[in-house]
PDB file of C-alpha atoms in Angstrom:
ATOM      1  CA  MET A1018     150.467  84.187  23.198  1.00 48.00           C
ATOM      2  CA  ALA A1019     150.012  87.600  21.722  1.00 51.00           C
ATOM      3  CA  SER A1020     146.475  88.844  21.527  1.00 52.00           C
ATOM      4  CA  ASN A1021     145.023  90.232  18.321  1.00 56.00           C
ATOM      5  CA  GLN A1022     142.993  92.859  20.224  1.00 56.00           C
ATOM      6  CA  PRO A1023     143.976  96.448  19.396  1.00 56.00           C
ATOM      7  CA  VAL A1024     145.479  98.447  22.271  1.00 53.00           C
ATOM      8  CA  HIS A1025     144.028 101.913  22.716  1.00 51.00           C
ATOM      9  CA  SER A1026     146.029 104.735  24.261  1.00 50.00           C
ATOM     10  CA  VAL A1027     144.383 106.405  27.229  1.00 49.00           C
ATOM     11  CA  LEU A1028     145.974 109.754  26.537  1.00 49.00           C
ATOM     12  CA  PHE A1029     145.724 110.130  22.821  1.00 49.00           C
ATOM     13  CA  ASP A1030     143.094 107.742  21.458  1.00 51.00           C
ATOM     14  CA  ASN A1031     140.123 109.020  23.478  1.00 51.00           C
ATOM     15  CA  PRO A1032     138.176 111.718  21.751  1.00 53.00           C
ATOM     16  CA  ALA A1033     138.358 115.178  23.319  1.00 51.00           C
ATOM     17  CA  PRO A1034     135.401 115.954  25.536  1.00 52.00           C
ATOM     18  CA  GLN A1035     132.866 118.314  24.136  1.00 53.00           C
ATOM     19  CA  GLY A1036     132.278 121.561  25.944  1.00 53.00           C
ATOM     20  CA  GLY A1037     134.997 120.895  28.540  1.00 53.00           C
ATOM     21  CA  TYR A1038     136.923 123.258  30.788  1.00 51.00           C
ATOM     22  CA  TYR A1039     139.469 124.265  28.184  1.00 51.00           C
ATOM     23  CA  ASP A1040     136.766 125.084  25.671  1.00 53.00           C
ATOM     24  CA  GLN A1041     135.138 127.390  28.199  1.00 51.00           C
ATOM     25  CA  GLN A1042     138.537 128.977  28.879  1.00 51.00           C
ATOM     26  CA  ALA A1043     139.095 129.593  25.225  1.00 49.00           C
ATOM     27  CA  ALA A1044     135.651 131.033  24.790  1.00 50.00           C
ATOM     28  CA  GLY A1045     135.708 133.207  27.865  1.00 50.00           C
ATOM     29  CA  GLY A1046     139.220 134.648  27.623  1.00 51.00           C
ATOM     30  CA  ASP A1047     141.326 134.113  30.739  1.00 53.00           C
ATOM     31  CA  GLY A1048     138.744 131.912  32.400  1.00 54.00           C
ATOM     32  CA  LEU A1049     138.939 133.637  35.825  1.00 54.00           C
ATOM     33  CA  GLN A1050     135.631 133.995  37.566  1.00 54.00           C
ATOM     34  CA  PHE A1051     134.983 136.591  40.323  1.00 50.00           C
ATOM     35  CA  TYR A1052     132.182 136.444  42.816  1.00 51.00           C
ATOM     36  CA  ALA A1053     130.417 139.516  44.126  1.00 55.00           C
ATOM     37  CA  SER A1054     131.316 140.387  47.722  1.00 54.00           C
ATOM     38  CA  SER A1055     130.688 143.348  50.011  1.00 53.00           C
ATOM     39  CA  TYR A1056     133.750 142.627  52.225  1.00 50.00           C
ATOM     40  CA  GLY A1057     135.834 145.486  50.906  1.00 52.00           C
ATOM     41  CA  ASP A1058     133.053 148.028  50.837  1.00 53.00           C
ATOM     42  CA  GLN A1059     133.684 149.182  54.407  1.00 51.00           C
ATOM     43  CA  TYR A1060     137.361 149.822  53.629  1.00 49.00           C
ATOM     44  CA  SER A1061     136.696 151.558  50.359  1.00 50.00           C
ATOM     45  CA  SER A1062     134.222 153.915  51.949  1.00 51.00           C
ATOM     46  CA  SER A1063     135.681 157.293  52.847  1.00 50.00           C
ATOM     47  CA  SER A1064     133.717 157.409  56.106  1.00 49.00           C
ATOM     48  CA  TYR A1065     135.408 154.329  57.580  1.00 48.00           C
ATOM     49  CA  TYR A1066     138.494 156.209  58.754  1.00 49.00           C
ATOM     50  CA  ALA A1067     136.629 159.438  59.374  1.00 51.00           C
ATOM     51  CA  SER A1068     134.687 158.210  62.429  1.00 53.00           C
ATOM     52  CA  PRO A1069     135.627 155.514  64.983  1.00 52.00           C
ATOM     53  CA  PRO A1070     133.351 152.556  65.580  1.00 52.00           C
ATOM     54  CA  THR A1071     130.489 152.972  67.948  1.00 53.00           C
ATOM     55  CA  GLY A1072     131.557 152.673  71.596  1.00 49.00           C
ATOM     56  CA  ALA A1073     135.280 153.340  71.023  1.00 50.00           C
ATOM     57  CA  THR A1074     136.477 156.038  73.385  1.00 51.00           C
ATOM     58  CA  GLY A1075     140.235 155.555  73.244  1.00 48.00           C
ATOM     59  CA  GLU A1076     140.437 154.398  76.891  1.00 49.00           C
ATOM     60  CA  MET A1077     142.155 151.148  77.777  1.00 46.00           C
ATOM     61  CA  ARG A1078     139.486 149.791  80.068  1.00 50.00           C
ATOM     62  CA  SER A1079     138.108 146.319  80.331  1.00 47.00           C
ATOM     63  CA  ALA A1080     134.481 145.788  79.582  1.00 48.00           C
ATOM     64  CA  GLY A1081     132.199 144.664  82.364  1.00 48.00           C
ATOM     65  CA  TYR A1082     133.692 146.745  85.218  1.00 46.00           C
ATOM     66  CA  ASP A1083     132.318 149.881  86.738  1.00 48.00           C
ATOM     67  CA  TYR A1084     134.911 152.649  86.644  1.00 44.00           C
ATOM     68  CA  GLN A1085     132.605 155.346  87.887  1.00 51.00           C
ATOM     69  CA  SER A1086     133.800 157.713  90.612  1.00 49.00           C
ATOM     70  CA  GLY A1087     133.731 156.086  94.032  1.00 50.00           C
ATOM     71  CA  SER A1088     133.591 152.518  92.759  1.00 54.00           C
ATOM     72  CA  PHE A1089     135.868 149.717  93.865  1.00 53.00           C
ATOM     73  CA  TRP A1090     137.750 149.470  90.572  1.00 53.00           C
ATOM     74  CA  SER A1091     138.616 153.172  90.501  1.00 53.00           C
ATOM     75  CA  ALA A1092     141.127 152.501  93.271  1.00 52.00           C
ATOM     76  CA  PHE A1093     143.229 150.539  90.773  1.00 52.00           C
ATOM     77  CA  GLY A1094     143.316 153.327  88.211  1.00 51.00           C
ATOM     78  CA  THR A1095     145.325 156.526  88.023  1.00 50.00           C
ATOM     79  CA  GLY A1096     142.392 158.889  88.443  1.00 53.00           C
ATOM     80  CA  GLY A1097     141.508 158.024  92.056  1.00 53.00           C
ATOM     81  CA  PHE A1098     138.309 159.081  93.733  1.00 61.00           C
ATOM     82  CA  ALA A1099     136.625 162.381  93.027  1.00 63.00           C
ATOM     83  CA  ASP A1100     136.622 163.672  96.626  1.00 67.00           C
ATOM     84  CA  GLU A1101     139.712 161.810  97.813  1.00 66.00           C
ATOM     85  CA  PRO A1102     141.960 163.909 100.128  1.00 65.00           C
ATOM     86  CA  PRO A1103     145.730 164.024  99.621  1.00 67.00           C
ATOM     87  CA  LEU A1104     147.788 161.137 100.936  1.00 67.00           C
ATOM     88  CA  LEU A1105     149.594 163.208 103.590  1.00 64.00           C
ATOM     89  CA  GLU A1106     146.280 164.431 104.934  1.00 64.00           C
ATOM     90  CA  GLU A1107     145.014 160.856 105.188  1.00 66.00           C
ATOM     91  CA  LEU A1108     148.135 159.964 107.168  1.00 67.00           C
ATOM     92  CA  GLY A1109     147.505 162.851 109.556  1.00 65.00           C
ATOM     93  CA  ILE A1110     150.414 164.971 108.312  1.00 72.00           C
ATOM     94  CA  ASN A1111     149.522 168.594 107.688  1.00 75.00           C
ATOM     95  CA  PHE A1112     152.544 170.857 107.315  1.00 79.00           C
ATOM     96  CA  GLU A1113     150.453 173.995 107.681  1.00 81.00           C
ATOM     97  CA  HIS A1114     149.190 172.862 111.093  1.00 80.00           C
ATOM     98  CA  ILE A1115     152.708 171.871 112.142  1.00 86.00           C
ATOM     99  CA  LYS A1116     153.950 175.339 111.204  1.00 87.00           C
ATOM    100  CA  THR A1117     151.105 177.095 113.051  1.00 85.00           C
ATOM    101  CA  LYS A1118     151.597 175.161 116.285  1.00 87.00           C
ATOM    102  CA  SER A1119     155.366 175.481 116.140  1.00 89.00           C
ATOM    103  CA  LEU A1120     155.079 179.257 115.803  1.00 89.00           C
ATOM    104  CA  ALA A1121     152.682 179.302 118.757  1.00 87.00           C
ATOM    105  CA  VAL A1122     155.302 177.495 120.849  1.00 91.00           C
ATOM    106  CA  LEU A1123     158.110 179.806 119.729  1.00 89.00           C
ATOM    107  CA  ASN A1124     156.032 182.851 120.735  1.00 86.00           C
ATOM    108  CA  PRO A1125     154.605 181.874 124.125  1.00 80.00           C
ATOM    109  CA  PHE A1126     153.479 185.431 124.969  1.00 82.00           C
ATOM    110  CA  ARG A1127     150.934 185.445 122.167  1.00 81.00           C
ATOM    111  CA  VAL A1128     147.347 184.687 123.082  1.00 80.00           C
ATOM    112  CA  VAL A1129     146.691 181.024 122.328  1.00 76.00           C
ATOM    113  CA  PRO A1130     143.222 180.312 120.849  1.00 76.00           C
ATOM    114  CA  ASP A1131     141.259 177.511 122.468  1.00 72.00           C
ATOM    115  CA  THR A1132     140.805 175.815 119.068  1.00 75.00           C
ATOM    116  CA  ILE A1133     144.508 175.328 118.388  1.00 74.00           C
ATOM    117  CA  MET A1134     144.378 171.696 119.458  1.00 73.00           C
ATOM    118  CA  ASP A1135     141.217 170.687 117.615  1.00 75.00           C
ATOM    119  CA  ASP A1136     143.488 168.784 115.246  1.00 75.00           C
ATOM    120  CA  ALA A1137     145.491 166.643 117.670  1.00 78.00           C
ATOM    121  CA  ASP A1138     148.071 165.438 115.176  1.00 82.00           C
ATOM    122  CA  LEU A1139     151.131 163.521 116.348  1.00 88.00           C
ATOM    123  CA  ALA A1140     153.310 164.037 113.280  1.00 87.00           C
ATOM    124  CA  GLY A1141     155.003 167.136 114.712  1.00 90.00           C
ATOM    125  CA  PRO A1142     155.699 165.630 118.165  1.00 92.00           C
ATOM    126  CA  LEU A1143     157.175 162.466 116.663  1.00 92.00           C
ATOM    127  CA  LEU A1144     159.362 164.575 114.392  1.00 92.00           C
ATOM    128  CA  PHE A1145     160.595 166.707 117.294  1.00 94.00           C
ATOM    129  CA  MET A1146     161.385 163.681 119.435  1.00 93.00           C
ATOM    130  CA  LEU A1147     163.293 162.127 116.562  1.00 94.00           C
ATOM    131  CA  LEU A1148     165.307 165.311 116.061  1.00 95.00           C
ATOM    132  CA  PHE A1149     165.950 165.480 119.791  1.00 96.00           C
ATOM    133  CA  GLY A1150     167.377 161.957 119.768  1.00 95.00           C
ATOM    134  CA  VAL A1151     169.449 162.621 116.643  1.00 95.00           C
ATOM    135  CA  PHE A1152     171.030 165.760 118.150  1.00 95.00           C
ATOM    136  CA  LEU A1153     171.857 163.873 121.339  1.00 94.00           C
ATOM    137  CA  MET A1154     173.405 161.094 119.279  1.00 94.00           C
ATOM    138  CA  LEU A1155     175.553 163.618 117.417  1.00 94.00           C
ATOM    139  CA  SER A1156     176.782 164.901 120.772  1.00 91.00           C
ATOM    140  CA  GLY A1157     177.738 161.362 121.829  1.00 90.00           C
ATOM    141  CA  LYS A1158     174.609 160.384 123.813  1.00 90.00           C
ATOM    142  CA  VAL A1159     172.408 157.603 122.488  1.00 89.00           C
ATOM    143  CA  HIS A1160     169.194 157.922 124.519  1.00 90.00           C
ATOM    144  CA  PHE A1161     166.425 156.900 122.133  1.00 91.00           C
ATOM    145  CA  GLY A1162     165.004 154.370 124.569  1.00 91.00           C
ATOM    146  CA  TYR A1163     164.993 156.861 127.433  1.00 93.00           C
ATOM    147  CA  ILE A1164     163.387 159.521 125.248  1.00 93.00           C
ATOM    148  CA  TYR A1165     160.403 157.422 124.222  1.00 91.00           C
ATOM    149  CA  GLY A1166     160.110 155.824 127.672  1.00 94.00           C
ATOM    150  CA  VAL A1167     160.065 159.138 129.545  1.00 95.00           C
ATOM    151  CA  GLY A1168     157.765 160.602 126.909  1.00 94.00           C
ATOM    152  CA  LEU A1169     155.223 157.782 127.236  1.00 94.00           C
ATOM    153  CA  LEU A1170     155.301 157.847 131.043  1.00 95.00           C
ATOM    154  CA  GLY A1171     154.959 161.639 131.070  1.00 95.00           C
ATOM    155  CA  VAL A1172     151.995 161.629 128.691  1.00 95.00           C
ATOM    156  CA  VAL A1173     150.133 159.061 130.802  1.00 96.00           C
ATOM    157  CA  SER A1174     150.861 160.892 134.063  1.00 95.00           C
ATOM    158  CA  ILE A1175     149.867 164.355 132.830  1.00 95.00           C
ATOM    159  CA  PHE A1176     146.810 162.902 131.108  1.00 94.00           C
ATOM    160  CA  LEU A1177     145.596 161.518 134.440  1.00 94.00           C
ATOM    161  CA  ILE A1178     146.409 164.758 136.319  1.00 93.00           C
ATOM    162  CA  LEU A1179     144.573 166.965 133.804  1.00 92.00           C
ATOM    163  CA  ASN A1180     141.493 164.776 133.820  1.00 91.00           C
ATOM    164  CA  LEU A1181     141.404 164.933 137.625  1.00 91.00           C
ATOM    165  CA  MET A1182     141.795 168.723 137.650  1.00 89.00           C
ATOM    166  CA  SER A1183     139.487 169.600 134.752  1.00 83.00           C
ATOM    167  CA  GLY A1184     135.775 169.092 134.533  1.00 79.00           C
ATOM    168  CA  ASN A1185     135.801 168.887 130.741  1.00 79.00           C
ATOM    169  CA  GLY A1186     138.647 166.412 130.493  1.00 81.00           C
ATOM    170  CA  VAL A1187     141.104 165.873 127.671  1.00 87.00           C
ATOM    171  CA  ASP A1188     142.020 162.838 125.602  1.00 89.00           C
ATOM    172  CA  TRP A1189     145.469 161.311 125.456  1.00 90.00           C
ATOM    173  CA  SER A1190     146.125 162.359 121.851  1.00 90.00           C
ATOM    174  CA  ARG A1191     145.720 166.069 122.633  1.00 90.00           C
ATOM    175  CA  THR A1192     147.885 165.662 125.717  1.00 93.00           C
ATOM    176  CA  ALA A1193     150.637 164.020 123.678  1.00 94.00           C
ATOM    177  CA  SER A1194     150.273 166.612 120.934  1.00 92.00           C
ATOM    178  CA  VAL A1195     150.684 169.597 123.321  1.00 92.00           C
ATOM    179  CA  LEU A1196     153.620 168.063 125.187  1.00 94.00           C
ATOM    180  CA  GLY A1197     155.309 167.060 121.936  1.00 94.00           C
ATOM    181  CA  TYR A1198     154.983 170.432 120.231  1.00 94.00           C
ATOM    182  CA  CYS A1199     156.188 172.280 123.302  1.00 94.00           C
ATOM    183  CA  LEU A1200     159.331 170.130 123.274  1.00 95.00           C
ATOM    184  CA  LEU A1201     160.636 172.346 120.454  1.00 95.00           C
ATOM    185  CA  PRO A1202     162.793 174.611 122.716  1.00 95.00           C
ATOM    186  CA  MET A1203     164.392 171.483 124.178  1.00 95.00           C
ATOM    187  CA  VAL A1204     165.139 170.278 120.654  1.00 95.00           C
ATOM    188  CA  MET A1205     166.886 173.581 119.996  1.00 95.00           C
ATOM    189  CA  LEU A1206     168.891 173.100 123.200  1.00 95.00           C
ATOM    190  CA  SER A1207     169.982 169.641 122.069  1.00 94.00           C
ATOM    191  CA  GLY A1208     171.081 171.211 118.793  1.00 94.00           C
ATOM    192  CA  PHE A1209     173.267 173.665 120.718  1.00 92.00           C
ATOM    193  CA  SER A1210     174.760 170.766 122.647  1.00 92.00           C
ATOM    194  CA  VAL A1211     176.334 169.446 119.441  1.00 92.00           C
ATOM    195  CA  VAL A1212     178.636 172.476 119.134  1.00 91.00           C
ATOM    196  CA  LEU A1213     178.497 173.914 122.672  1.00 86.00           C
ATOM    197  CA  PRO A1214     179.163 172.001 125.921  1.00 86.00           C
ATOM    198  CA  LEU A1215     176.317 172.589 128.356  1.00 87.00           C
ATOM    199  CA  GLY A1216     178.263 171.812 131.522  1.00 83.00           C
ATOM    200  CA  GLY A1217     179.359 175.416 132.004  1.00 87.00           C
ATOM    201  CA  PHE A1218     177.525 178.489 133.178  1.00 90.00           C
ATOM    202  CA  VAL A1219     176.188 179.376 129.740  1.00 91.00           C
ATOM    203  CA  GLY A1220     174.916 175.866 129.212  1.00 91.00           C
ATOM    204  CA  LEU A1221     173.101 175.806 132.547  1.00 92.00           C
ATOM    205  CA  VAL A1222     171.458 179.138 131.797  1.00 94.00           C
ATOM    206  CA  LEU A1223     170.294 177.908 128.393  1.00 94.00           C
ATOM    207  CA  THR A1224     168.967 174.748 130.007  1.00 95.00           C
ATOM    208  CA  ALA A1225     166.958 176.698 132.593  1.00 95.00           C
ATOM    209  CA  VAL A1226     165.565 178.996 129.909  1.00 95.00           C
ATOM    210  CA  SER A1227     164.545 176.008 127.779  1.00 96.00           C
ATOM    211  CA  ILE A1228     162.717 174.354 130.694  1.00 96.00           C
ATOM    212  CA  LEU A1229     160.827 177.558 131.500  1.00 96.00           C
ATOM    213  CA  TRP A1230     160.053 178.105 127.832  1.00 95.00           C
ATOM    214  CA  CYS A1231     158.620 174.617 127.348  1.00 96.00           C
ATOM    215  CA  THR A1232     156.667 174.806 130.610  1.00 95.00           C
ATOM    216  CA  PHE A1233     155.199 178.232 129.895  1.00 94.00           C
ATOM    217  CA  SER A1234     154.092 177.257 126.377  1.00 93.00           C
ATOM    218  CA  SER A1235     152.535 173.927 127.323  1.00 93.00           C
ATOM    219  CA  SER A1236     150.762 175.208 130.429  1.00 92.00           C
ATOM    220  CA  GLY A1237     149.341 178.081 128.374  1.00 90.00           C
ATOM    221  CA  MET A1238     147.963 175.675 125.778  1.00 90.00           C
ATOM    222  CA  PHE A1239     146.479 173.326 128.367  1.00 90.00           C
ATOM    223  CA  THR A1240     144.786 176.101 130.317  1.00 89.00           C
ATOM    224  CA  SER A1241     143.468 177.702 127.111  1.00 86.00           C
ATOM    225  CA  VAL A1242     141.998 174.501 125.752  1.00 84.00           C
ATOM    226  CA  LEU A1243     140.596 173.292 129.086  1.00 86.00           C
ATOM    227  CA  HIS A1244     139.558 176.782 130.306  1.00 84.00           C
ATOM    228  CA  MET A1245     141.708 176.507 133.464  1.00 86.00           C
ATOM    229  CA  ASN A1246     143.374 179.916 133.499  1.00 83.00           C
ATOM    230  CA  GLU A1247     143.135 180.178 137.292  1.00 86.00           C
ATOM    231  CA  GLN A1248     144.981 176.863 137.693  1.00 89.00           C
ATOM    232  CA  ARG A1249     147.919 177.527 135.418  1.00 90.00           C
ATOM    233  CA  PHE A1250     150.588 177.216 138.103  1.00 92.00           C
ATOM    234  CA  LEU A1251     149.164 173.886 139.220  1.00 92.00           C
ATOM    235  CA  VAL A1252     149.349 172.653 135.626  1.00 93.00           C
ATOM    236  CA  ALA A1253     152.852 174.072 135.133  1.00 95.00           C
ATOM    237  CA  TYR A1254     154.374 172.120 138.046  1.00 95.00           C
ATOM    238  CA  PRO A1255     154.044 168.542 136.663  1.00 95.00           C
ATOM    239  CA  VAL A1256     154.705 169.776 133.150  1.00 96.00           C
ATOM    240  CA  GLY A1257     157.929 171.448 134.297  1.00 95.00           C
ATOM    241  CA  LEU A1258     159.109 168.187 135.889  1.00 95.00           C
ATOM    242  CA  PHE A1259     158.397 166.436 132.592  1.00 97.00           C
ATOM    243  CA  TYR A1260     160.626 168.785 130.595  1.00 97.00           C
ATOM    244  CA  ALA A1261     163.298 168.802 133.308  1.00 96.00           C
ATOM    245  CA  SER A1262     163.764 165.077 132.622  1.00 95.00           C
ATOM    246  CA  PHE A1263     164.603 165.828 128.996  1.00 96.00           C
ATOM    247  CA  ALA A1264     166.934 168.625 130.102  1.00 95.00           C
ATOM    248  CA  LEU A1265     168.862 166.167 132.269  1.00 93.00           C
ATOM    249  CA  MET A1266     169.338 163.919 129.221  1.00 93.00           C
ATOM    250  CA  THR A1267     170.667 166.886 127.269  1.00 93.00           C
ATOM    251  CA  VAL A1268     173.126 168.161 129.862  1.00 91.00           C
ATOM    252  CA  PHE A1269     174.343 164.878 131.297  1.00 84.00           C
TER     253      PHE A1269
END
């Protein structure tokens, strides 16, 4: 059954609200409302780009760590420590000292100062022994084991002899340093053996000269450092036997 009640439209029959949103839009123009804010003031200011923020130094460092000189964390940076010596000096390699001692060996008639072995470095002796073995290998003789074995036994023996003969005594590092640096003439002889056979008369003469050269230089250094000038011949005898062993490796 149809009802006699009138049906009102929701969209069109209701009266327009008074003072609604659209009325305010019509009265106020575009109806957009802006709120005051100071967010853009720091970007609009001319001094924002002129000076960096407080505490910015341009260094990529993490906060909370001490990067001062000598601290633990400075070891991980590129600056290093303030008073840190060069890496080669920390490893005991000083090319100036190697040059000075090598020149003292090459000129055995020069007066050797008693302070020449204050820095008992082993970089030069190890280098000379390596070159000695390489030259022997180039001449067809692989004697690396014999070289280091004879060298170690000779250092221990001469160390004991010098400490028995001298009242001051000497440590093993200075003994090894003197014997190693004075091996330089024998290294030169092994270099000659690559291009010149040492089995002949010339080779034997060069071998004898090299033994005397090494013995004279090393005995001069030992007696100068230990103040044993009156016992130089006694020091030269075991030292000469030591270098004669290396000469036998070179010739035979």
